[in-house]
Amino acid sequence: MIRLEWLFLMQLAMGVLMIVFLQKLMQMKKQVEKITQEVMNYISYVTEEVTEEPLTETKVGEGLSREKQRDKNPSQKEKEEAQNRLIQAVLGEYFP
């Protein structure tokens, strides 16, 4: 009888551990989904900005090449650097 009680106690402990690990797994899954969603939003924002950029360049500077227009507009480089810092900060927060 004593051995059956120990067996039941061990099964109970394993059940509790399984529940704890299942909760941890669900938390990790939610965190990965959140990160994936943030990255997808950022990628869609960047690709949207890139597709809009040639349209504005053709309207604004028809005779200017893309390189000359970038030289005239240094804020574009600053904007890209800010976006890169943002990406690095977000990734650094999740992956230290």
mmCIF file of N, CA and C in Angstrom:
data_model
loop_
_atom_site.group_PDB
_atom_site.id
_atom_site.type_symbol
_atom_site.label_atom_id
_atom_site.label_comp_id
_atom_site.label_asym_id
_atom_site.label_seq_id
_atom_site.Cartn_x
_atom_site.Cartn_y
_atom_site.Cartn_z
ATOM 1 N N MET A 1 0.806 -1.192 0.000
ATOM 2 C CA MET A 1 0.000 0.000 0.000
ATOM 3 C C MET A 1 0.851 1.258 0.000
ATOM 4 N N ILE A 2 1.921 1.222 0.734
ATOM 5 C CA ILE A 2 2.763 2.411 0.844
ATOM 6 C C ILE A 2 3.342 2.757 -0.527
ATOM 7 N N ARG A 3 3.705 1.786 -1.293
ATOM 8 C CA ARG A 3 4.282 2.034 -2.610
ATOM 9 C C ARG A 3 3.261 2.674 -3.545
ATOM 10 N N LEU A 4 2.009 2.285 -3.446
ATOM 11 C CA LEU A 4 0.980 2.884 -4.287
ATOM 12 C C LEU A 4 0.749 4.339 -3.907
ATOM 13 N N GLU A 5 0.863 4.666 -2.648
ATOM 14 C CA GLU A 5 0.713 6.057 -2.226
ATOM 15 C C GLU A 5 1.840 6.924 -2.785
ATOM 16 N N TRP A 6 3.049 6.387 -2.755
ATOM 17 C CA TRP A 6 4.186 7.136 -3.322
ATOM 18 C C TRP A 6 4.017 7.318 -4.828
ATOM 19 N N LEU A 7 3.525 6.286 -5.490
ATOM 20 C CA LEU A 7 3.291 6.369 -6.926
ATOM 21 C C LEU A 7 2.256 7.448 -7.233
ATOM 22 N N PHE A 8 1.176 7.492 -6.467
ATOM 23 C CA PHE A 8 0.147 8.510 -6.657
ATOM 24 C C PHE A 8 0.715 9.909 -6.397
ATOM 25 N N LEU A 9 1.540 10.044 -5.364
ATOM 26 C CA LEU A 9 2.155 11.328 -5.045
ATOM 27 C C LEU A 9 3.081 11.788 -6.169
ATOM 28 N N MET A 10 3.831 10.869 -6.735
ATOM 29 C CA MET A 10 4.722 11.208 -7.853
ATOM 30 C C MET A 10 3.909 11.612 -9.079
ATOM 31 N N GLN A 11 2.809 10.930 -9.337
ATOM 32 C CA GLN A 11 1.959 11.287 -10.467
ATOM 33 C C GLN A 11 1.339 12.664 -10.267
ATOM 34 N N LEU A 12 0.950 12.956 -9.066
ATOM 35 C CA LEU A 12 0.381 14.252 -8.751
ATOM 36 C C LEU A 12 1.421 15.359 -8.975
ATOM 37 N N ALA A 13 2.641 15.127 -8.512
ATOM 38 C CA ALA A 13 3.719 16.110 -8.716
ATOM 39 C C ALA A 13 4.002 16.300 -10.206
ATOM 40 N N MET A 14 4.030 15.243 -10.965
ATOM 41 C CA MET A 14 4.257 15.345 -12.411
ATOM 42 C C MET A 14 3.115 16.110 -13.083
ATOM 43 N N GLY A 15 1.902 15.908 -12.663
ATOM 44 C CA GLY A 15 0.761 16.645 -13.219
ATOM 45 C C GLY A 15 0.876 18.130 -12.952
ATOM 46 N N VAL A 16 1.282 18.497 -11.736
ATOM 47 C CA VAL A 16 1.450 19.910 -11.405
ATOM 48 C C VAL A 16 2.564 20.514 -12.248
ATOM 49 N N LEU A 17 3.673 19.806 -12.381
ATOM 50 C CA LEU A 17 4.779 20.298 -13.207
ATOM 51 C C LEU A 17 4.363 20.455 -14.663
ATOM 52 N N MET A 18 3.567 19.527 -15.160
ATOM 53 C CA MET A 18 3.101 19.635 -16.544
ATOM 54 C C MET A 18 2.236 20.873 -16.730
ATOM 55 N N ILE A 19 1.396 21.181 -15.770
ATOM 56 C CA ILE A 19 0.544 22.371 -15.863
ATOM 57 C C ILE A 19 1.391 23.633 -15.843
ATOM 58 N N VAL A 20 2.387 23.668 -14.953
ATOM 59 C CA VAL A 20 3.267 24.840 -14.873
ATOM 60 C C VAL A 20 4.009 25.041 -16.182
ATOM 61 N N PHE A 21 4.573 23.975 -16.731
ATOM 62 C CA PHE A 21 5.308 24.096 -17.989
ATOM 63 C C PHE A 21 4.395 24.442 -19.157
ATOM 64 N N LEU A 22 3.170 23.979 -19.127
ATOM 65 C CA LEU A 22 2.215 24.334 -20.174
ATOM 66 C C LEU A 22 1.906 25.827 -20.130
ATOM 67 N N GLN A 23 1.750 26.380 -18.932
ATOM 68 C CA GLN A 23 1.525 27.820 -18.807
ATOM 69 C C GLN A 23 2.722 28.608 -19.315
ATOM 70 N N LYS A 24 3.929 28.176 -18.983
ATOM 71 C CA LYS A 24 5.139 28.850 -19.466
ATOM 72 C C LYS A 24 5.204 28.794 -20.994
ATOM 73 N N LEU A 25 4.862 27.659 -21.548
ATOM 74 C CA LEU A 25 4.870 27.500 -22.995
ATOM 75 C C LEU A 25 3.866 28.435 -23.656
ATOM 76 N N MET A 26 2.692 28.586 -23.065
ATOM 77 C CA MET A 26 1.680 29.485 -23.616
ATOM 78 C C MET A 26 2.149 30.939 -23.550
ATOM 79 N N GLN A 27 2.813 31.315 -22.451
ATOM 80 C CA GLN A 27 3.344 32.675 -22.339
ATOM 81 C C GLN A 27 4.395 32.933 -23.409
ATOM 82 N N MET A 28 5.278 31.968 -23.637
ATOM 83 C CA MET A 28 6.306 32.120 -24.666
ATOM 84 C C MET A 28 5.673 32.230 -26.045
ATOM 85 N N LYS A 29 4.638 31.445 -26.288
ATOM 86 C CA LYS A 29 3.952 31.485 -27.583
ATOM 87 C C LYS A 29 3.325 32.858 -27.811
ATOM 88 N N LYS A 30 2.679 33.429 -26.785
ATOM 89 C CA LYS A 30 2.083 34.752 -26.910
ATOM 90 C C LYS A 30 3.150 35.807 -27.166
ATOM 91 N N GLN A 31 4.289 35.682 -26.491
ATOM 92 C CA GLN A 31 5.363 36.653 -26.672
ATOM 93 C C GLN A 31 5.921 36.573 -28.096
ATOM 94 N N VAL A 32 6.103 35.372 -28.613
ATOM 95 C CA VAL A 32 6.598 35.210 -29.986
ATOM 96 C C VAL A 32 5.591 35.767 -30.980
ATOM 97 N N GLU A 33 4.306 35.538 -30.758
ATOM 98 C CA GLU A 33 3.280 36.079 -31.651
ATOM 99 C C GLU A 33 3.267 37.600 -31.616
ATOM 100 N N LYS A 34 3.461 38.175 -30.433
ATOM 101 C CA LYS A 34 3.504 39.632 -30.305
ATOM 102 C C LYS A 34 4.700 40.204 -31.061
ATOM 103 N N ILE A 35 5.857 39.575 -30.906
ATOM 104 C CA ILE A 35 7.054 40.039 -31.618
ATOM 105 C C ILE A 35 6.848 39.910 -33.116
ATOM 106 N N THR A 36 6.289 38.796 -33.548
ATOM 107 C CA THR A 36 6.046 38.578 -34.975
ATOM 108 C C THR A 36 5.101 39.641 -35.521
ATOM 109 N N GLN A 37 4.068 39.972 -34.783
ATOM 110 C CA GLN A 37 3.114 40.985 -35.226
ATOM 111 C C GLN A 37 3.784 42.351 -35.326
ATOM 112 N N GLU A 38 4.632 42.702 -34.347
ATOM 113 C CA GLU A 38 5.337 43.982 -34.393
ATOM 114 C C GLU A 38 6.269 44.048 -35.600
ATOM 115 N N VAL A 39 6.962 42.956 -35.871
ATOM 116 C CA VAL A 39 7.869 42.925 -37.020
ATOM 117 C C VAL A 39 7.080 43.026 -38.318
ATOM 118 N N MET A 40 5.954 42.337 -38.402
ATOM 119 C CA MET A 40 5.123 42.413 -39.607
ATOM 120 C C MET A 40 4.599 43.831 -39.821
ATOM 121 N N ASN A 41 4.182 44.492 -38.732
ATOM 122 C CA ASN A 41 3.719 45.877 -38.848
ATOM 123 C C ASN A 41 4.843 46.781 -39.329
ATOM 124 N N TYR A 42 6.022 46.592 -38.793
ATOM 125 C CA TYR A 42 7.147 47.428 -39.199
ATOM 126 C C TYR A 42 7.511 47.169 -40.656
ATOM 127 N N ILE A 43 7.548 45.913 -41.053
ATOM 128 C CA ILE A 43 7.894 45.577 -42.437
ATOM 129 C C ILE A 43 6.863 46.160 -43.393
ATOM 130 N N SER A 44 5.592 46.058 -43.041
ATOM 131 C CA SER A 44 4.559 46.623 -43.919
ATOM 132 C C SER A 44 4.694 48.142 -43.986
ATOM 133 N N TYR A 45 5.051 48.777 -42.868
ATOM 134 C CA TYR A 45 5.252 50.228 -42.859
ATOM 135 C C TYR A 45 6.429 50.611 -43.753
ATOM 136 N N VAL A 46 7.527 49.872 -43.642
ATOM 137 C CA VAL A 46 8.715 50.193 -44.435
ATOM 138 C C VAL A 46 8.460 49.949 -45.911
ATOM 139 N N THR A 47 7.843 48.831 -46.248
ATOM 140 C CA THR A 47 7.582 48.545 -47.661
ATOM 141 C C THR A 47 6.573 49.535 -48.229
ATOM 142 N N GLU A 48 5.628 49.955 -47.418
ATOM 143 C CA GLU A 48 4.655 50.955 -47.868
ATOM 144 C C GLU A 48 5.364 52.276 -48.143
ATOM 145 N N GLU A 49 6.297 52.638 -47.287
ATOM 146 C CA GLU A 49 7.050 53.879 -47.455
ATOM 147 C C GLU A 49 7.931 53.802 -48.701
ATOM 148 N N VAL A 50 8.515 52.642 -48.945
ATOM 149 C CA VAL A 50 9.382 52.482 -50.112
ATOM 150 C C VAL A 50 8.570 52.553 -51.398
ATOM 151 N N THR A 51 7.387 51.971 -51.405
ATOM 152 C CA THR A 51 6.578 52.014 -52.630
ATOM 153 C C THR A 51 6.039 53.411 -52.883
ATOM 154 N N GLU A 52 5.791 54.187 -51.832
ATOM 155 C CA GLU A 52 5.309 55.556 -52.020
ATOM 156 C C GLU A 52 6.434 56.496 -52.421
ATOM 157 N N GLU A 53 7.649 56.188 -52.041
ATOM 158 C CA GLU A 53 8.775 57.077 -52.289
ATOM 159 C C GLU A 53 9.020 57.345 -53.775
ATOM 160 N N PRO A 54 9.044 56.337 -54.668
ATOM 161 C CA PRO A 54 9.271 56.644 -56.080
ATOM 162 C C PRO A 54 8.168 57.524 -56.684
ATOM 163 N N LEU A 55 6.939 57.398 -56.227
ATOM 164 C CA LEU A 55 5.875 58.224 -56.763
ATOM 165 C C LEU A 55 6.113 59.692 -56.434
ATOM 166 N N THR A 56 6.507 59.967 -55.208
ATOM 167 C CA THR A 56 6.752 61.359 -54.834
ATOM 168 C C THR A 56 8.002 61.892 -55.519
ATOM 169 N N GLU A 57 8.974 61.042 -55.745
ATOM 170 C CA GLU A 57 10.190 61.492 -56.426
ATOM 171 C C GLU A 57 9.889 61.880 -57.871
ATOM 172 N N THR A 58 9.061 61.128 -58.535
ATOM 173 C CA THR A 58 8.755 61.463 -59.922
ATOM 174 C C THR A 58 7.937 62.733 -60.011
ATOM 175 N N LYS A 59 7.084 62.982 -59.019
ATOM 176 C CA LYS A 59 6.284 64.195 -59.038
ATOM 177 C C LYS A 59 7.114 65.417 -58.669
ATOM 178 N N VAL A 60 7.946 65.284 -57.649
ATOM 179 C CA VAL A 60 8.677 66.435 -57.137
ATOM 180 C C VAL A 60 9.915 66.736 -57.979
ATOM 181 N N GLY A 61 10.746 65.757 -58.171
ATOM 182 C CA GLY A 61 12.007 65.996 -58.864
ATOM 183 C C GLY A 61 12.107 65.180 -60.131
ATOM 184 N N GLU A 62 11.439 65.601 -61.177
ATOM 185 C CA GLU A 62 11.409 64.814 -62.405
ATOM 186 C C GLU A 62 12.793 64.720 -63.050
ATOM 187 N N GLY A 63 13.549 65.827 -63.058
ATOM 188 C CA GLY A 63 14.848 65.819 -63.709
ATOM 189 C C GLY A 63 15.977 65.356 -62.818
ATOM 190 N N LEU A 64 15.735 65.268 -61.511
ATOM 191 C CA LEU A 64 16.800 64.910 -60.582
ATOM 192 C C LEU A 64 16.897 63.397 -60.429
ATOM 193 N N SER A 65 18.094 62.944 -60.287
ATOM 194 C CA SER A 65 18.263 61.514 -60.026
ATOM 195 C C SER A 65 17.999 61.256 -58.552
ATOM 196 N N ARG A 66 17.878 60.006 -58.221
ATOM 197 C CA ARG A 66 17.576 59.630 -56.840
ATOM 198 C C ARG A 66 18.709 60.028 -55.895
ATOM 199 N N GLU A 67 19.938 59.903 -56.330
ATOM 200 C CA GLU A 67 21.082 60.243 -55.475
ATOM 201 C C GLU A 67 21.141 61.739 -55.205
ATOM 202 N N LYS A 68 20.880 62.549 -56.203
ATOM 203 C CA LYS A 68 20.911 63.993 -56.006
ATOM 204 C C LYS A 68 19.809 64.430 -55.049
ATOM 205 N N GLN A 69 18.666 63.778 -55.173
ATOM 206 C CA GLN A 69 17.556 64.149 -54.307
ATOM 207 C C GLN A 69 17.851 63.745 -52.863
ATOM 208 N N ARG A 70 18.532 62.643 -52.658
ATOM 209 C CA ARG A 70 18.914 62.238 -51.310
ATOM 210 C C ARG A 70 19.905 63.224 -50.713
ATOM 211 N N ASP A 71 20.824 63.738 -51.556
ATOM 212 C CA ASP A 71 21.782 64.718 -51.072
ATOM 213 C C ASP A 71 21.073 66.004 -50.657
ATOM 214 N N LYS A 72 20.034 66.368 -51.381
ATOM 215 C CA LYS A 72 19.294 67.581 -51.048
ATOM 216 C C LYS A 72 18.437 67.387 -49.810
ATOM 217 N N ASN A 73 18.039 66.153 -49.541
ATOM 218 C CA ASN A 73 17.146 65.871 -48.427
ATOM 219 C C ASN A 73 17.871 65.006 -47.397
ATOM 220 N N PRO A 74 18.657 65.599 -46.500
ATOM 221 C CA PRO A 74 19.373 64.802 -45.509
ATOM 222 C C PRO A 74 18.446 64.226 -44.439
ATOM 223 N N SER A 75 17.241 64.725 -44.347
ATOM 224 C CA SER A 75 16.320 64.201 -43.347
ATOM 225 C C SER A 75 15.928 62.759 -43.663
ATOM 226 N N GLN A 76 16.025 62.366 -44.920
ATOM 227 C CA GLN A 76 15.720 60.988 -45.309
ATOM 228 C C GLN A 76 16.701 60.031 -44.640
ATOM 229 N N LYS A 77 17.984 60.391 -44.657
ATOM 230 C CA LYS A 77 18.977 59.533 -44.009
ATOM 231 C C LYS A 77 18.742 59.494 -42.506
ATOM 232 N N GLU A 78 18.408 60.631 -41.943
ATOM 233 C CA GLU A 78 18.135 60.677 -40.506
ATOM 234 C C GLU A 78 16.925 59.817 -40.159
ATOM 235 N N LYS A 79 15.936 59.850 -41.026
ATOM 236 C CA LYS A 79 14.734 59.047 -40.804
ATOM 237 C C LYS A 79 15.072 57.552 -40.848
ATOM 238 N N GLU A 80 15.897 57.141 -41.813
ATOM 239 C CA GLU A 80 16.303 55.748 -41.912
ATOM 240 C C GLU A 80 17.122 55.328 -40.700
ATOM 241 N N GLU A 81 18.019 56.214 -40.253
ATOM 242 C CA GLU A 81 18.819 55.902 -39.073
ATOM 243 C C GLU A 81 17.932 55.769 -37.836
ATOM 244 N N ALA A 82 16.936 56.617 -37.730
ATOM 245 C CA ALA A 82 16.016 56.538 -36.592
ATOM 246 C C ALA A 82 15.242 55.222 -36.622
ATOM 247 N N GLN A 83 14.836 54.822 -37.815
ATOM 248 C CA GLN A 83 14.116 53.555 -37.939
ATOM 249 C C GLN A 83 15.020 52.391 -37.576
ATOM 250 N N ASN A 84 16.266 52.446 -38.014
ATOM 251 C CA ASN A 84 17.207 51.376 -37.674
ATOM 252 C C ASN A 84 17.451 51.316 -36.170
ATOM 253 N N ARG A 85 17.566 52.475 -35.527
ATOM 254 C CA ARG A 85 17.742 52.480 -34.076
ATOM 255 C C ARG A 85 16.519 51.899 -33.385
ATOM 256 N N LEU A 86 15.337 52.199 -33.918
ATOM 257 C CA LEU A 86 14.109 51.662 -33.349
ATOM 258 C C LEU A 86 14.081 50.146 -33.454
ATOM 259 N N ILE A 87 14.449 49.633 -34.602
ATOM 260 C CA ILE A 87 14.485 48.180 -34.799
ATOM 261 C C ILE A 87 15.468 47.556 -33.829
ATOM 262 N N GLN A 88 16.647 48.141 -33.725
ATOM 263 C CA GLN A 88 17.666 47.587 -32.834
ATOM 264 C C GLN A 88 17.210 47.643 -31.378
ATOM 265 N N ALA A 89 16.512 48.702 -31.005
ATOM 266 C CA ALA A 89 16.030 48.810 -29.629
ATOM 267 C C ALA A 89 14.977 47.749 -29.332
ATOM 268 N N VAL A 90 14.061 47.543 -30.285
ATOM 269 C CA VAL A 90 13.008 46.539 -30.074
ATOM 270 C C VAL A 90 13.611 45.146 -30.003
ATOM 271 N N LEU A 91 14.501 44.832 -30.932
ATOM 272 C CA LEU A 91 15.116 43.517 -30.929
ATOM 273 C C LEU A 91 16.027 43.342 -29.714
ATOM 274 N N GLY A 92 16.701 44.400 -29.304
ATOM 275 C CA GLY A 92 17.556 44.332 -28.123
ATOM 276 C C GLY A 92 16.748 44.112 -26.860
ATOM 277 N N GLU A 93 15.510 44.615 -26.844
ATOM 278 C CA GLU A 93 14.648 44.433 -25.688
ATOM 279 C C GLU A 93 14.204 42.978 -25.566
ATOM 280 N N TYR A 94 13.911 42.353 -26.685
ATOM 281 C CA TYR A 94 13.434 40.973 -26.646
ATOM 282 C C TYR A 94 14.567 39.949 -26.657
ATOM 283 N N PHE A 95 15.676 40.290 -27.290
ATOM 284 C CA PHE A 95 16.804 39.367 -27.389
ATOM 285 C C PHE A 95 18.062 40.043 -26.843
ATOM 286 N N PRO A 96 18.237 40.017 -25.535
ATOM 287 C CA PRO A 96 19.397 40.734 -24.962
ATOM 288 C C PRO A 96 20.720 40.084 -25.274
#
